[in-house]
Amino acid sequence: EQRNVVLTRIASVREVVLGAPLKLLLRHLASKTVAPNVDKLVALVHRPNESFFLAPQADKVTVVYPMRFQDSIDIVLATSFLQEFVEARRTAALNNAPSCMWSPVPPLELKGVNADALDANAGFVTFVVFPRHVEGRKLDKTVWSLLTFHAYVSYHVKCSEGFMHTRMRRRVESLIQRPWTVLNPMQRS
């Protein structure tokens, strides 16, 4: 049990280091203020050469993720997944979740950002976080969800790709096992 506690703390280092600025901005949101000495747009680096952006205001924080993938198949799967993700958010069961939007072009919040930072081949995902999403115990969960969003999408894209490969292998195996009979085109039955 103590080993699990130590491993959990080690795994939480990323949350503590990367999450500190995010947590600060969201704490101020909970009190409906903007953190002092903060730019209108804050970039948080979450992977090498990749950032996501926060636009803090007193009544909301807009979080924008430029989604980048290396493989062309991953790009297609991620784009489809993100569009479905946005649609799923519109269901009644998720009314209390932050609003979510997907766009193939950068949202207006990213106006003036360096073009290299906006190189997103799978579009842009935008979440709008309101004070109700960060009050009380919800703060830590919101920080964790925002920090791990790209990993969440990547995981589901890779799982989808694996699932499709498995189905294709099964289909090929079934075709190989099927006895084939060659019919003369003139002998159709």
mmCIF file of N, CA and C in Angstrom, residues 35-127:
data_model
loop_
_atom_site.group_PDB
_atom_site.id
_atom_site.type_symbol
_atom_site.label_atom_id
_atom_site.label_comp_id
_atom_site.label_asym_id
_atom_site.label_seq_id
_atom_site.Cartn_x
_atom_site.Cartn_y
_atom_site.Cartn_z
ATOM 1 N N ALA A 35 -6.017 36.627 -12.287
ATOM 2 C CA ALA A 35 -4.740 36.668 -11.577
ATOM 3 C C ALA A 35 -3.954 37.904 -12.003
ATOM 4 N N PRO A 36 -3.317 38.591 -11.036
ATOM 5 C CA PRO A 36 -2.539 39.793 -11.386
ATOM 6 C C PRO A 36 -1.301 39.412 -12.200
ATOM 7 N N ASN A 37 -0.845 40.345 -13.010
ATOM 8 C CA ASN A 37 0.363 40.172 -13.824
ATOM 9 C C ASN A 37 0.292 38.975 -14.770
ATOM 10 N N VAL A 38 -0.879 38.697 -15.303
ATOM 11 C CA VAL A 38 -1.055 37.584 -16.239
ATOM 12 C C VAL A 38 -1.452 38.155 -17.588
ATOM 13 N N ASP A 39 -0.828 37.627 -18.626
ATOM 14 C CA ASP A 39 -1.152 38.078 -19.983
ATOM 15 C C ASP A 39 -2.575 37.685 -20.344
ATOM 16 N N LYS A 40 -3.078 38.294 -21.421
ATOM 17 C CA LYS A 40 -4.415 37.953 -21.904
ATOM 18 C C LYS A 40 -4.452 36.538 -22.462
ATOM 19 N N LEU A 41 -3.284 36.024 -22.878
ATOM 20 C CA LEU A 41 -3.185 34.665 -23.393
ATOM 21 C C LEU A 41 -1.950 34.014 -22.789
ATOM 22 N N VAL A 42 -2.145 32.886 -22.138
ATOM 23 C CA VAL A 42 -1.062 32.170 -21.471
ATOM 24 C C VAL A 42 -0.831 30.861 -22.220
ATOM 25 N N ALA A 43 0.424 30.594 -22.568
ATOM 26 C CA ALA A 43 0.774 29.338 -23.240
ATOM 27 C C ALA A 43 1.423 28.406 -22.228
ATOM 28 N N LEU A 44 0.899 27.184 -22.113
ATOM 29 C CA LEU A 44 1.484 26.170 -21.241
ATOM 30 C C LEU A 44 2.028 25.040 -22.107
ATOM 31 N N VAL A 45 3.317 24.771 -21.973
ATOM 32 C CA VAL A 45 3.953 23.707 -22.751
ATOM 33 C C VAL A 45 3.631 22.381 -22.085
ATOM 34 N N HIS A 46 3.002 21.475 -22.844
ATOM 35 C CA HIS A 46 2.647 20.178 -22.266
ATOM 36 C C HIS A 46 3.396 19.027 -22.922
ATOM 37 N N ARG A 47 4.009 19.265 -24.063
ATOM 38 C CA ARG A 47 4.851 18.286 -24.747
ATOM 39 C C ARG A 47 5.957 19.075 -25.428
ATOM 40 N N PRO A 48 7.067 18.431 -25.784
ATOM 41 C CA PRO A 48 8.132 19.184 -26.456
ATOM 42 C C PRO A 48 7.605 19.909 -27.697
ATOM 43 N N ASN A 49 7.846 21.188 -27.754
ATOM 44 C CA ASN A 49 7.437 22.054 -28.870
ATOM 45 C C ASN A 49 5.922 22.136 -29.053
ATOM 46 N N GLU A 50 5.141 21.797 -28.045
ATOM 47 C CA GLU A 50 3.680 21.887 -28.140
ATOM 48 C C GLU A 50 3.120 22.545 -26.892
ATOM 49 N N SER A 51 2.206 23.467 -27.128
ATOM 50 C CA SER A 51 1.573 24.200 -26.028
ATOM 51 C C SER A 51 0.067 24.149 -26.175
ATOM 52 N N PHE A 52 -0.617 24.384 -25.066
ATOM 53 C CA PHE A 52 -2.031 24.710 -25.152
ATOM 54 C C PHE A 52 -2.179 26.082 -24.518
ATOM 55 N N PHE A 53 -3.281 26.733 -24.809
ATOM 56 C CA PHE A 53 -3.408 28.144 -24.473
ATOM 57 C C PHE A 53 -4.589 28.390 -23.560
ATOM 58 N N LEU A 54 -4.418 29.360 -22.659
ATOM 59 C CA LEU A 54 -5.474 29.767 -21.737
ATOM 60 C C LEU A 54 -5.718 31.255 -21.899
ATOM 61 N N ALA A 55 -6.978 31.618 -22.012
ATOM 62 C CA ALA A 55 -7.371 33.024 -22.076
ATOM 63 C C ALA A 55 -8.204 33.310 -20.829
ATOM 64 N N PRO A 56 -7.554 33.782 -19.744
ATOM 65 C CA PRO A 56 -8.285 34.007 -18.485
ATOM 66 C C PRO A 56 -9.094 35.299 -18.500
ATOM 67 N N GLN A 57 -10.300 35.203 -17.987
ATOM 68 C CA GLN A 57 -11.170 36.352 -17.760
ATOM 69 C C GLN A 57 -11.786 36.163 -16.378
ATOM 70 N N ALA A 58 -12.437 37.175 -15.867
ATOM 71 C CA ALA A 58 -13.009 37.085 -14.523
ATOM 72 C C ALA A 58 -14.136 36.056 -14.443
ATOM 73 N N ASP A 59 -14.901 35.899 -15.527
ATOM 74 C CA ASP A 59 -16.063 35.004 -15.473
ATOM 75 C C ASP A 59 -15.857 33.668 -16.174
ATOM 76 N N LYS A 60 -14.708 33.491 -16.871
ATOM 77 C CA LYS A 60 -14.429 32.223 -17.553
ATOM 78 C C LYS A 60 -12.958 32.150 -17.941
ATOM 79 N N VAL A 61 -12.511 30.924 -18.178
ATOM 80 C CA VAL A 61 -11.178 30.700 -18.741
ATOM 81 C C VAL A 61 -11.382 29.845 -19.976
ATOM 82 N N THR A 62 -10.910 30.340 -21.104
ATOM 83 C CA THR A 62 -11.011 29.595 -22.354
ATOM 84 C C THR A 62 -9.699 28.849 -22.559
ATOM 85 N N VAL A 63 -9.803 27.544 -22.790
ATOM 86 C CA VAL A 63 -8.630 26.690 -22.969
ATOM 87 C C VAL A 63 -8.664 26.157 -24.406
ATOM 88 N N VAL A 64 -7.574 26.381 -25.147
ATOM 89 C CA VAL A 64 -7.519 25.977 -26.552
ATOM 90 C C VAL A 64 -6.336 25.028 -26.764
ATOM 91 N N TYR A 65 -6.645 23.885 -27.372
ATOM 92 C CA TYR A 65 -5.627 22.886 -27.701
ATOM 93 C C TYR A 65 -5.450 22.796 -29.212
ATOM 94 N N PRO A 66 -4.277 23.160 -29.742
ATOM 95 C CA PRO A 66 -3.987 22.817 -31.134
ATOM 96 C C PRO A 66 -3.639 21.325 -31.157
ATOM 97 N N MET A 67 -4.360 20.537 -31.915
ATOM 98 C CA MET A 67 -4.164 19.085 -31.917
ATOM 99 C C MET A 67 -3.237 18.690 -33.063
ATOM 100 N N ARG A 68 -2.100 18.085 -32.703
ATOM 101 C CA ARG A 68 -1.102 17.671 -33.685
ATOM 102 C C ARG A 68 -0.856 16.172 -33.562
ATOM 103 N N PHE A 69 -0.756 15.526 -34.719
ATOM 104 C CA PHE A 69 -0.438 14.103 -34.759
ATOM 105 C C PHE A 69 0.560 13.860 -35.869
ATOM 106 N N GLN A 70 1.398 12.834 -35.709
ATOM 107 C CA GLN A 70 2.458 12.556 -36.674
ATOM 108 C C GLN A 70 1.954 11.760 -37.872
ATOM 109 N N ASP A 71 1.158 10.751 -37.616
ATOM 110 C CA ASP A 71 0.736 9.803 -38.641
ATOM 111 C C ASP A 71 -0.538 10.287 -39.341
ATOM 112 N N SER A 72 -0.617 10.094 -40.654
ATOM 113 C CA SER A 72 -1.799 10.552 -41.401
ATOM 114 C C SER A 72 -3.068 9.831 -40.953
ATOM 115 N N ILE A 73 -2.951 8.561 -40.576
ATOM 116 C CA ILE A 73 -4.120 7.817 -40.082
ATOM 117 C C ILE A 73 -4.572 8.390 -38.746
ATOM 118 N N ASP A 74 -3.607 8.721 -37.889
ATOM 119 C CA ASP A 74 -3.936 9.325 -36.596
ATOM 120 C C ASP A 74 -4.650 10.662 -36.771
ATOM 121 N N ILE A 75 -4.250 11.423 -37.767
ATOM 122 C CA ILE A 75 -4.879 12.721 -38.020
ATOM 123 C C ILE A 75 -6.354 12.533 -38.360
ATOM 124 N N VAL A 76 -6.631 11.585 -39.246
ATOM 125 C CA VAL A 76 -8.016 11.326 -39.649
ATOM 126 C C VAL A 76 -8.831 10.807 -38.462
ATOM 127 N N LEU A 77 -8.274 9.852 -37.725
ATOM 128 C CA LEU A 77 -8.993 9.303 -36.570
ATOM 129 C C LEU A 77 -9.218 10.361 -35.496
ATOM 130 N N ALA A 78 -8.206 11.185 -35.239
ATOM 131 C CA ALA A 78 -8.333 12.224 -34.215
ATOM 132 C C ALA A 78 -9.384 13.251 -34.611
ATOM 133 N N THR A 79 -9.389 13.646 -35.868
ATOM 134 C CA THR A 79 -10.376 14.621 -36.335
ATOM 135 C C THR A 79 -11.788 14.076 -36.143
ATOM 136 N N SER A 80 -11.983 12.832 -36.535
ATOM 137 C CA SER A 80 -13.298 12.195 -36.367
ATOM 138 C C SER A 80 -13.657 12.067 -34.887
ATOM 139 N N PHE A 81 -12.695 11.613 -34.080
ATOM 140 C CA PHE A 81 -12.931 11.451 -32.645
ATOM 141 C C PHE A 81 -13.311 12.785 -32.000
ATOM 142 N N LEU A 82 -12.598 13.836 -32.345
ATOM 143 C CA LEU A 82 -12.856 15.146 -31.737
ATOM 144 C C LEU A 82 -14.220 15.697 -32.133
ATOM 145 N N GLN A 83 -14.611 15.473 -33.366
ATOM 146 C CA GLN A 83 -15.940 15.919 -33.789
ATOM 147 C C GLN A 83 -17.024 15.160 -33.022
ATOM 148 N N GLU A 84 -16.834 13.872 -32.820
ATOM 149 C CA GLU A 84 -17.797 13.079 -32.039
ATOM 150 C C GLU A 84 -17.759 13.468 -30.565
ATOM 151 N N PHE A 85 -16.574 13.803 -30.072
ATOM 152 C CA PHE A 85 -16.413 14.236 -28.687
ATOM 153 C C PHE A 85 -17.261 15.481 -28.431
ATOM 154 N N VAL A 86 -17.214 16.422 -29.347
ATOM 155 C CA VAL A 86 -18.003 17.655 -29.230
ATOM 156 C C VAL A 86 -19.491 17.336 -29.277
ATOM 157 N N GLU A 87 -19.890 16.439 -30.184
ATOM 158 C CA GLU A 87 -21.304 16.054 -30.281
ATOM 159 C C GLU A 87 -21.786 15.367 -29.009
ATOM 160 N N ALA A 88 -20.953 14.509 -28.436
ATOM 161 C CA ALA A 88 -21.330 13.797 -27.209
ATOM 162 C C ALA A 88 -21.535 14.785 -26.062
ATOM 163 N N ARG A 89 -20.773 15.848 -26.044
ATOM 164 C CA ARG A 89 -20.898 16.862 -24.994
ATOM 165 C C ARG A 89 -22.288 17.499 -25.000
ATOM 166 N N ARG A 90 -22.956 17.472 -26.134
ATOM 167 C CA ARG A 90 -24.271 18.108 -26.255
ATOM 168 C C ARG A 90 -25.400 17.263 -25.682
ATOM 169 N N THR A 91 -25.127 16.064 -25.213
ATOM 170 C CA THR A 91 -26.177 15.220 -24.641
ATOM 171 C C THR A 91 -26.597 15.763 -23.282
ATOM 172 N N ALA A 92 -27.794 15.434 -22.879
ATOM 173 C CA ALA A 92 -28.354 15.940 -21.622
ATOM 174 C C ALA A 92 -27.543 15.503 -20.407
ATOM 175 N N ALA A 93 -26.971 14.325 -20.465
ATOM 176 C CA ALA A 93 -26.220 13.812 -19.323
ATOM 177 C C ALA A 93 -24.967 14.631 -19.027
ATOM 178 N N LEU A 94 -24.462 15.360 -20.016
ATOM 179 C CA LEU A 94 -23.234 16.135 -19.841
ATOM 180 C C LEU A 94 -23.484 17.636 -19.793
ATOM 181 N N ASN A 95 -24.665 18.044 -19.392
ATOM 182 C CA ASN A 95 -25.001 19.473 -19.335
ATOM 183 C C ASN A 95 -24.086 20.271 -18.422
ATOM 184 N N ASN A 96 -23.558 19.653 -17.379
ATOM 185 C CA ASN A 96 -22.732 20.389 -16.421
ATOM 186 C C ASN A 96 -21.265 20.452 -16.812
ATOM 187 N N ALA A 97 -20.882 19.734 -17.857
ATOM 188 C CA ALA A 97 -19.484 19.745 -18.307
ATOM 189 C C ALA A 97 -19.179 21.069 -19.000
ATOM 190 N N PRO A 98 -17.896 21.460 -19.028
ATOM 191 C CA PRO A 98 -17.532 22.685 -19.755
ATOM 192 C C PRO A 98 -17.921 22.571 -21.234
ATOM 193 N N SER A 99 -18.306 23.692 -21.808
ATOM 194 C CA SER A 99 -18.660 23.658 -23.225
ATOM 195 C C SER A 99 -17.403 23.342 -24.034
ATOM 196 N N CYS A 100 -17.608 22.652 -25.140
ATOM 197 C CA CYS A 100 -16.504 22.158 -25.946
ATOM 198 C C CYS A 100 -16.803 22.429 -27.412
ATOM 199 N N MET A 101 -15.802 22.930 -28.130
ATOM 200 C CA MET A 101 -15.956 23.205 -29.552
ATOM 201 C C MET A 101 -14.735 22.683 -30.300
ATOM 202 N N TRP A 102 -14.949 22.282 -31.541
ATOM 203 C CA TRP A 102 -13.852 21.862 -32.418
ATOM 204 C C TRP A 102 -13.912 22.705 -33.680
ATOM 205 N N SER A 103 -12.749 23.078 -34.175
ATOM 206 C CA SER A 103 -12.688 23.868 -35.396
ATOM 207 C C SER A 103 -11.422 23.500 -36.161
ATOM 208 N N PRO A 104 -11.488 23.466 -37.490
ATOM 209 C CA PRO A 104 -10.269 23.204 -38.263
ATOM 210 C C PRO A 104 -9.334 24.419 -38.323
ATOM 211 N N VAL A 105 -9.837 25.585 -37.955
ATOM 212 C CA VAL A 105 -9.033 26.816 -37.979
ATOM 213 C C VAL A 105 -8.875 27.352 -36.555
ATOM 214 N N PRO A 106 -7.814 28.122 -36.304
ATOM 215 C CA PRO A 106 -7.603 28.657 -34.951
ATOM 216 C C PRO A 106 -8.750 29.563 -34.510
ATOM 217 N N PRO A 107 -9.199 29.431 -33.265
ATOM 218 C CA PRO A 107 -10.250 30.322 -32.762
ATOM 219 C C PRO A 107 -9.704 31.744 -32.573
ATOM 220 N N LEU A 108 -10.600 32.678 -32.416
ATOM 221 C CA LEU A 108 -10.214 34.090 -32.287
ATOM 222 C C LEU A 108 -9.335 34.348 -31.071
ATOM 223 N N GLU A 109 -9.457 33.537 -30.044
ATOM 224 C CA GLU A 109 -8.634 33.718 -28.839
ATOM 225 C C GLU A 109 -7.144 33.623 -29.151
ATOM 226 N N LEU A 110 -6.789 32.936 -30.243
ATOM 227 C CA LEU A 110 -5.380 32.744 -30.589
ATOM 228 C C LEU A 110 -4.859 33.765 -31.596
ATOM 229 N N LYS A 111 -5.620 34.829 -31.801
ATOM 230 C CA LYS A 111 -5.185 35.878 -32.731
ATOM 231 C C LYS A 111 -3.877 36.479 -32.222
ATOM 232 N N GLY A 112 -2.897 36.562 -33.114
ATOM 233 C CA GLY A 112 -1.607 37.130 -32.757
ATOM 234 C C GLY A 112 -0.586 36.124 -32.271
ATOM 235 N N VAL A 113 -0.950 34.856 -32.160
ATOM 236 C CA VAL A 113 -0.018 33.821 -31.713
ATOM 237 C C VAL A 113 0.877 33.429 -32.884
ATOM 238 N N ASN A 114 2.124 33.096 -32.582
ATOM 239 C CA ASN A 114 3.093 32.666 -33.575
ATOM 240 C C ASN A 114 2.520 31.544 -34.439
ATOM 241 N N ALA A 115 2.729 31.611 -35.746
ATOM 242 C CA ALA A 115 2.175 30.628 -36.684
ATOM 243 C C ALA A 115 2.667 29.216 -36.395
ATOM 244 N N ASP A 116 3.914 29.064 -35.913
ATOM 245 C CA ASP A 116 4.427 27.724 -35.594
ATOM 246 C C ASP A 116 3.624 27.072 -34.472
ATOM 247 N N ALA A 117 3.165 27.864 -33.525
ATOM 248 C CA ALA A 117 2.379 27.332 -32.407
ATOM 249 C C ALA A 117 0.978 26.934 -32.847
ATOM 250 N N LEU A 118 0.558 27.443 -34.002
ATOM 251 C CA LEU A 118 -0.792 27.147 -34.496
ATOM 252 C C LEU A 118 -0.798 26.078 -35.581
ATOM 253 N N ASP A 119 0.295 25.366 -35.705
ATOM 254 C CA ASP A 119 0.389 24.297 -36.700
ATOM 255 C C ASP A 119 -0.329 23.060 -36.161
ATOM 256 N N ALA A 120 -1.624 22.993 -36.408
ATOM 257 C CA ALA A 120 -2.440 21.892 -35.904
ATOM 258 C C ALA A 120 -3.060 21.156 -37.079
ATOM 259 N N ASN A 121 -2.704 19.891 -37.245
ATOM 260 C CA ASN A 121 -3.220 19.145 -38.390
ATOM 261 C C ASN A 121 -4.528 18.409 -38.087
ATOM 262 N N ALA A 122 -4.972 18.429 -36.844
ATOM 263 C CA ALA A 122 -6.238 17.785 -36.481
ATOM 264 C C ALA A 122 -7.226 18.793 -35.897
ATOM 265 N N GLY A 123 -6.987 20.063 -36.121
ATOM 266 C CA GLY A 123 -7.914 21.084 -35.678
ATOM 267 C C GLY A 123 -7.606 21.618 -34.287
ATOM 268 N N PHE A 124 -8.541 22.372 -33.769
ATOM 269 C CA PHE A 124 -8.397 23.034 -32.467
ATOM 270 C C PHE A 124 -9.596 22.679 -31.603
ATOM 271 N N VAL A 125 -9.323 22.311 -30.365
ATOM 272 C CA VAL A 125 -10.389 22.016 -29.409
ATOM 273 C C VAL A 125 -10.390 23.129 -28.378
ATOM 274 N N THR A 126 -11.568 23.667 -28.121
ATOM 275 C CA THR A 126 -11.710 24.761 -27.166
ATOM 276 C C THR A 126 -12.675 24.357 -26.068
ATOM 277 N N PHE A 127 -12.251 24.529 -24.823
ATOM 278 C CA PHE A 127 -13.118 24.338 -23.661
ATOM 279 C C PHE A 127 -13.313 25.693 -22.999
#
